[in-house]
Amino acid sequence: MTASPFAVRDLGVTPYRDAWDLQKTLHAQVAAGDAPPTLLLVEHPPVLTLGRKAREGTNIVVTRDYLKAQGIEVLEVERGGDVTYHGPGQLVAYAIFPVGRRVADFLRLLEQATITALHDLGLEDARPNPGYAGVYVTERDVNGLTYDQKIASFGVAVQRHVALHGLALNVNANLQHFDLIVPCGLTQTHMTSVQREYDLRGLNRAASMQGAKDALTRAFHITFAQYDWTLPTPAAAGS
């Protein structure tokens, strides 16, 4: 049996700062060639993170005092994108993979892996959105208005030709927590989850975190089967 080109580590429920520190440690090791590419799977306690487009935090719609009272931390991180929420019931996958200059291609592969996993979980309408990063299911009318239904968000950083951060897939998350923000700055978008879609479609199924982890791990192995795992040499990187 061929060995996997990347390692998978399940961190269970881990505070965001701890997982962030581990990402940075692994990132340095992968960039130096001292560790294999690694996919981290994790759930976080409630936290808001601000990507590079969200430094002012204008898409947080409640006060910082309110968030503090709720025990929800706000952190500025180095990934791309705007504000997003992480919390229990959301599967976060950090792909510490070599990327080089193929950032757009890498994001498309993350989307494809997530779509493949969602198809495996029975949501066959999961798809990308041509205008925005992320994975969506079929739009839905609410009070006469049509809203996109976003089920997974993406945001990466690439340093020393290696990615960190990754994707967040809502499995059975508390979607009311997304009301604290304008997710990714998108006003015509509602956040959804695997469980919400099961319920609205009358599927009588329970969305499990372990099932989502298994489906996403399989999907990564399929999607990245032909991936180029080599790091650019200094000469190639500067050419």
PDB file of N, CA, C and O in Angstrom, residues 6 8 39 41 91 93 97 108-121 167 169 211-227 229:
ATOM      1  N   PHE A   6       0.813  12.972   2.780  1.00  0.00           N
ATOM      2  CA  PHE A   6       0.615  13.936   3.858  1.00  0.00           C
ATOM      3  C   PHE A   6       0.100  13.226   5.104  1.00  0.00           C
ATOM      4  O   PHE A   6      -0.571  12.202   5.033  1.00  0.00           O
ATOM      5  N   VAL A   8      -2.151  13.225   8.683  1.00  0.00           N
ATOM      6  CA  VAL A   8      -3.417  13.748   9.183  1.00  0.00           C
ATOM      7  C   VAL A   8      -3.382  13.670  10.700  1.00  0.00           C
ATOM      8  O   VAL A   8      -3.096  12.612  11.270  1.00  0.00           O
ATOM      9  N   LEU A  39      -2.265  17.709   7.419  1.00  0.00           N
ATOM     10  CA  LEU A  39      -3.634  18.193   7.485  1.00  0.00           C
ATOM     11  C   LEU A  39      -4.088  18.092   8.935  1.00  0.00           C
ATOM     12  O   LEU A  39      -4.139  16.997   9.509  1.00  0.00           O
ATOM     13  N   LEU A  41      -7.076  18.541  11.663  1.00  0.00           N
ATOM     14  CA  LEU A  41      -8.528  18.588  11.807  1.00  0.00           C
ATOM     15  C   LEU A  41      -8.846  18.982  13.245  1.00  0.00           C
ATOM     16  O   LEU A  41      -8.310  18.394  14.196  1.00  0.00           O
ATOM     17  N   LEU A  91     -16.127  21.938  11.576  1.00  0.00           N
ATOM     18  CA  LEU A  91     -14.881  21.235  11.293  1.00  0.00           C
ATOM     19  C   LEU A  91     -13.918  22.185  10.594  1.00  0.00           C
ATOM     20  O   LEU A  91     -14.194  22.673   9.502  1.00  0.00           O
ATOM     21  N   ALA A  93     -10.167  22.627   9.003  1.00  0.00           N
ATOM     22  CA  ALA A  93      -9.077  21.834   8.432  1.00  0.00           C
ATOM     23  C   ALA A  93      -7.956  22.769   8.002  1.00  0.00           C
ATOM     24  O   ALA A  93      -8.167  23.640   7.146  1.00  0.00           O
ATOM     25  N   PHE A  97       0.492  22.602   3.535  1.00  0.00           N
ATOM     26  CA  PHE A  97       0.924  21.963   2.291  1.00  0.00           C
ATOM     27  C   PHE A  97       1.834  22.911   1.506  1.00  0.00           C
ATOM     28  O   PHE A  97       1.633  24.131   1.530  1.00  0.00           O
ATOM     29  N   ARG A 108      -8.650  26.254  -5.240  1.00  0.00           N
ATOM     30  CA  ARG A 108      -9.634  25.465  -5.984  1.00  0.00           C
ATOM     31  C   ARG A 108      -9.613  24.003  -5.530  1.00  0.00           C
ATOM     32  O   ARG A 108     -10.669  23.357  -5.469  1.00  0.00           O
ATOM     33  N   LEU A 109      -8.434  23.495  -5.194  1.00  0.00           N
ATOM     34  CA  LEU A 109      -8.344  22.113  -4.714  1.00  0.00           C
ATOM     35  C   LEU A 109      -8.985  21.975  -3.333  1.00  0.00           C
ATOM     36  O   LEU A 109      -9.647  20.969  -3.053  1.00  0.00           O
ATOM     37  N   LEU A 110      -8.795  22.967  -2.480  1.00  0.00           N
ATOM     38  CA  LEU A 110      -9.478  22.936  -1.183  1.00  0.00           C
ATOM     39  C   LEU A 110     -10.993  22.926  -1.373  1.00  0.00           C
ATOM     40  O   LEU A 110     -11.716  22.187  -0.686  1.00  0.00           O
ATOM     41  N   GLU A 111     -11.476  23.749  -2.296  1.00  0.00           N
ATOM     42  CA  GLU A 111     -12.909  23.764  -2.585  1.00  0.00           C
ATOM     43  C   GLU A 111     -13.365  22.401  -3.100  1.00  0.00           C
ATOM     44  O   GLU A 111     -14.398  21.880  -2.676  1.00  0.00           O
ATOM     45  N   GLN A 112     -12.585  21.827  -4.017  1.00  0.00           N
ATOM     46  CA  GLN A 112     -12.992  20.550  -4.603  1.00  0.00           C
ATOM     47  C   GLN A 112     -13.017  19.448  -3.559  1.00  0.00           C
ATOM     48  O   GLN A 112     -13.929  18.608  -3.541  1.00  0.00           O
ATOM     49  N   ALA A 113     -12.036  19.436  -2.656  1.00  0.00           N
ATOM     50  CA  ALA A 113     -12.030  18.426  -1.599  1.00  0.00           C
ATOM     51  C   ALA A 113     -13.268  18.569  -0.721  1.00  0.00           C
ATOM     52  O   ALA A 113     -13.900  17.568  -0.336  1.00  0.00           O
ATOM     53  N   THR A 114     -13.640  19.803  -0.404  1.00  0.00           N
ATOM     54  CA  THR A 114     -14.811  20.038   0.441  1.00  0.00           C
ATOM     55  C   THR A 114     -16.083  19.622  -0.279  1.00  0.00           C
ATOM     56  O   THR A 114     -16.984  19.011   0.318  1.00  0.00           O
ATOM     57  N   ILE A 115     -16.183  19.943  -1.559  1.00  0.00           N
ATOM     58  CA  ILE A 115     -17.356  19.551  -2.349  1.00  0.00           C
ATOM     59  C   ILE A 115     -17.470  18.033  -2.417  1.00  0.00           C
ATOM     60  O   ILE A 115     -18.555  17.462  -2.253  1.00  0.00           O
ATOM     61  N   THR A 116     -16.347  17.362  -2.651  1.00  0.00           N
ATOM     62  CA  THR A 116     -16.342  15.899  -2.698  1.00  0.00           C
ATOM     63  C   THR A 116     -16.825  15.324  -1.372  1.00  0.00           C
ATOM     64  O   THR A 116     -17.625  14.371  -1.338  1.00  0.00           O
ATOM     65  N   ALA A 117     -16.351  15.893  -0.253  1.00  0.00           N
ATOM     66  CA  ALA A 117     -16.786  15.420   1.061  1.00  0.00           C
ATOM     67  C   ALA A 117     -18.281  15.632   1.260  1.00  0.00           C
ATOM     68  O   ALA A 117     -18.983  14.745   1.779  1.00  0.00           O
ATOM     69  N   LEU A 118     -18.792  16.788   0.846  1.00  0.00           N
ATOM     70  CA  LEU A 118     -20.215  17.069   1.013  1.00  0.00           C
ATOM     71  C   LEU A 118     -21.074  16.170   0.133  1.00  0.00           C
ATOM     72  O   LEU A 118     -22.162  15.738   0.539  1.00  0.00           O
ATOM     73  N   HIS A 119     -20.609  15.868  -1.064  1.00  0.00           N
ATOM     74  CA  HIS A 119     -21.330  14.900  -1.900  1.00  0.00           C
ATOM     75  C   HIS A 119     -21.386  13.548  -1.189  1.00  0.00           C
ATOM     76  O   HIS A 119     -22.426  12.866  -1.190  1.00  0.00           O
ATOM     77  N   ASP A 120     -20.262  13.160  -0.583  1.00  0.00           N
ATOM     78  CA  ASP A 120     -20.197  11.914   0.171  1.00  0.00           C
ATOM     79  C   ASP A 120     -21.195  11.927   1.330  1.00  0.00           C
ATOM     80  O   ASP A 120     -21.781  10.898   1.686  1.00  0.00           O
ATOM     81  N   LEU A 121     -21.411  13.103   1.905  1.00  0.00           N
ATOM     82  CA  LEU A 121     -22.337  13.243   3.030  1.00  0.00           C
ATOM     83  C   LEU A 121     -23.785  13.429   2.587  1.00  0.00           C
ATOM     84  O   LEU A 121     -24.665  13.654   3.424  1.00  0.00           O
ATOM     85  N   LEU A 167      -9.716  25.769   5.768  1.00  0.00           N
ATOM     86  CA  LEU A 167     -11.153  25.813   5.523  1.00  0.00           C
ATOM     87  C   LEU A 167     -11.923  25.531   6.802  1.00  0.00           C
ATOM     88  O   LEU A 167     -11.404  24.928   7.750  1.00  0.00           O
ATOM     89  N   LEU A 169     -15.812  24.044   7.723  1.00  0.00           N
ATOM     90  CA  LEU A 169     -17.036  23.420   7.237  1.00  0.00           C
ATOM     91  C   LEU A 169     -18.033  23.315   8.392  1.00  0.00           C
ATOM     92  O   LEU A 169     -17.740  22.699   9.425  1.00  0.00           O
ATOM     93  N   GLY A 211     -18.122  11.655  11.170  1.00  0.00           N
ATOM     94  CA  GLY A 211     -18.454  11.354   9.784  1.00  0.00           C
ATOM     95  C   GLY A 211     -17.907  12.402   8.835  1.00  0.00           C
ATOM     96  O   GLY A 211     -17.426  12.086   7.744  1.00  0.00           O
ATOM     97  N   ALA A 212     -17.978  13.685   9.244  1.00  0.00           N
ATOM     98  CA  ALA A 212     -17.448  14.761   8.410  1.00  0.00           C
ATOM     99  C   ALA A 212     -15.932  14.671   8.313  1.00  0.00           C
ATOM    100  O   ALA A 212     -15.357  14.881   7.236  1.00  0.00           O
ATOM    101  N   LYS A 213     -15.268  14.366   9.417  1.00  0.00           N
ATOM    102  CA  LYS A 213     -13.810  14.208   9.384  1.00  0.00           C
ATOM    103  C   LYS A 213     -13.404  13.072   8.443  1.00  0.00           C
ATOM    104  O   LYS A 213     -12.469  13.215   7.648  1.00  0.00           O
ATOM    105  N   ASP A 214     -14.108  11.964   8.540  1.00  0.00           N
ATOM    106  CA  ASP A 214     -13.781  10.822   7.675  1.00  0.00           C
ATOM    107  C   ASP A 214     -14.002  11.175   6.210  1.00  0.00           C
ATOM    108  O   ASP A 214     -13.165  10.854   5.349  1.00  0.00           O
ATOM    109  N   ALA A 215     -15.125  11.828   5.903  1.00  0.00           N
ATOM    110  CA  ALA A 215     -15.425  12.188   4.521  1.00  0.00           C
ATOM    111  C   ALA A 215     -14.408  13.183   3.981  1.00  0.00           C
ATOM    112  O   ALA A 215     -13.954  13.069   2.833  1.00  0.00           O
ATOM    113  N   LEU A 216     -14.023  14.174   4.797  1.00  0.00           N
ATOM    114  CA  LEU A 216     -13.077  15.181   4.328  1.00  0.00           C
ATOM    115  C   LEU A 216     -11.684  14.574   4.150  1.00  0.00           C
ATOM    116  O   LEU A 216     -10.983  14.906   3.181  1.00  0.00           O
ATOM    117  N   THR A 217     -11.284  13.679   5.032  1.00  0.00           N
ATOM    118  CA  THR A 217      -9.979  13.028   4.882  1.00  0.00           C
ATOM    119  C   THR A 217      -9.933  12.214   3.596  1.00  0.00           C
ATOM    120  O   THR A 217      -8.961  12.287   2.827  1.00  0.00           O
ATOM    121  N   ARG A 218     -10.991  11.442   3.335  1.00  0.00           N
ATOM    122  CA  ARG A 218     -11.048  10.689   2.079  1.00  0.00           C
ATOM    123  C   ARG A 218     -10.979  11.631   0.886  1.00  0.00           C
ATOM    124  O   ARG A 218     -10.269  11.369  -0.107  1.00  0.00           O
ATOM    125  N   ALA A 219     -11.716  12.724   0.961  1.00  0.00           N
ATOM    126  CA  ALA A 219     -11.768  13.665  -0.159  1.00  0.00           C
ATOM    127  C   ALA A 219     -10.400  14.304  -0.409  1.00  0.00           C
ATOM    128  O   ALA A 219     -10.018  14.541  -1.563  1.00  0.00           O
ATOM    129  N   PHE A 220      -9.660  14.617   0.649  1.00  0.00           N
ATOM    130  CA  PHE A 220      -8.318  15.166   0.467  1.00  0.00           C
ATOM    131  C   PHE A 220      -7.414  14.164  -0.224  1.00  0.00           C
ATOM    132  O   PHE A 220      -6.623  14.524  -1.109  1.00  0.00           O
ATOM    133  N   HIS A 221      -7.508  12.904   0.161  1.00  0.00           N
ATOM    134  CA  HIS A 221      -6.669  11.883  -0.488  1.00  0.00           C
ATOM    135  C   HIS A 221      -7.011  11.766  -1.975  1.00  0.00           C
ATOM    136  O   HIS A 221      -6.111  11.608  -2.817  1.00  0.00           O
ATOM    137  N   ILE A 222      -8.289  11.861  -2.311  1.00  0.00           N
ATOM    138  CA  ILE A 222      -8.701  11.787  -3.714  1.00  0.00           C
ATOM    139  C   ILE A 222      -8.252  13.040  -4.480  1.00  0.00           C
ATOM    140  O   ILE A 222      -7.638  12.961  -5.541  1.00  0.00           O
ATOM    141  N   THR A 223      -8.556  14.206  -3.919  1.00  0.00           N
ATOM    142  CA  THR A 223      -8.327  15.468  -4.620  1.00  0.00           C
ATOM    143  C   THR A 223      -6.845  15.756  -4.807  1.00  0.00           C
ATOM    144  O   THR A 223      -6.435  16.306  -5.844  1.00  0.00           O
ATOM    145  N   PHE A 224      -6.030  15.400  -3.836  1.00  0.00           N
ATOM    146  CA  PHE A 224      -4.605  15.697  -3.895  1.00  0.00           C
ATOM    147  C   PHE A 224      -3.774  14.492  -4.346  1.00  0.00           C
ATOM    148  O   PHE A 224      -2.556  14.467  -4.156  1.00  0.00           O
ATOM    149  N   ALA A 225      -4.412  13.522  -4.987  1.00  0.00           N
ATOM    150  CA  ALA A 225      -3.707  12.300  -5.399  1.00  0.00           C
ATOM    151  C   ALA A 225      -2.590  12.593  -6.392  1.00  0.00           C
ATOM    152  O   ALA A 225      -1.544  11.927  -6.384  1.00  0.00           O
ATOM    153  N   GLN A 226      -2.783  13.578  -7.280  1.00  0.00           N
ATOM    154  CA  GLN A 226      -1.783  13.896  -8.302  1.00  0.00           C
ATOM    155  C   GLN A 226      -1.074  15.210  -8.001  1.00  0.00           C
ATOM    156  O   GLN A 226      -0.463  15.804  -8.894  1.00  0.00           O
ATOM    157  N   TYR A 227      -1.108  15.653  -6.782  1.00  0.00           N
ATOM    158  CA  TYR A 227      -0.542  16.948  -6.403  1.00  0.00           C
ATOM    159  C   TYR A 227       0.980  16.913  -6.447  1.00  0.00           C
ATOM    160  O   TYR A 227       1.605  15.898  -6.144  1.00  0.00           O
ATOM    161  N   TRP A 229       4.059  17.782  -4.640  1.00  0.00           N
ATOM    162  CA  TRP A 229       4.397  18.054  -3.249  1.00  0.00           C
ATOM    163  C   TRP A 229       5.785  18.685  -3.089  1.00  0.00           C
ATOM    164  O   TRP A 229       6.215  18.959  -1.965  1.00  0.00           O
TER     165      TRP A 229
END
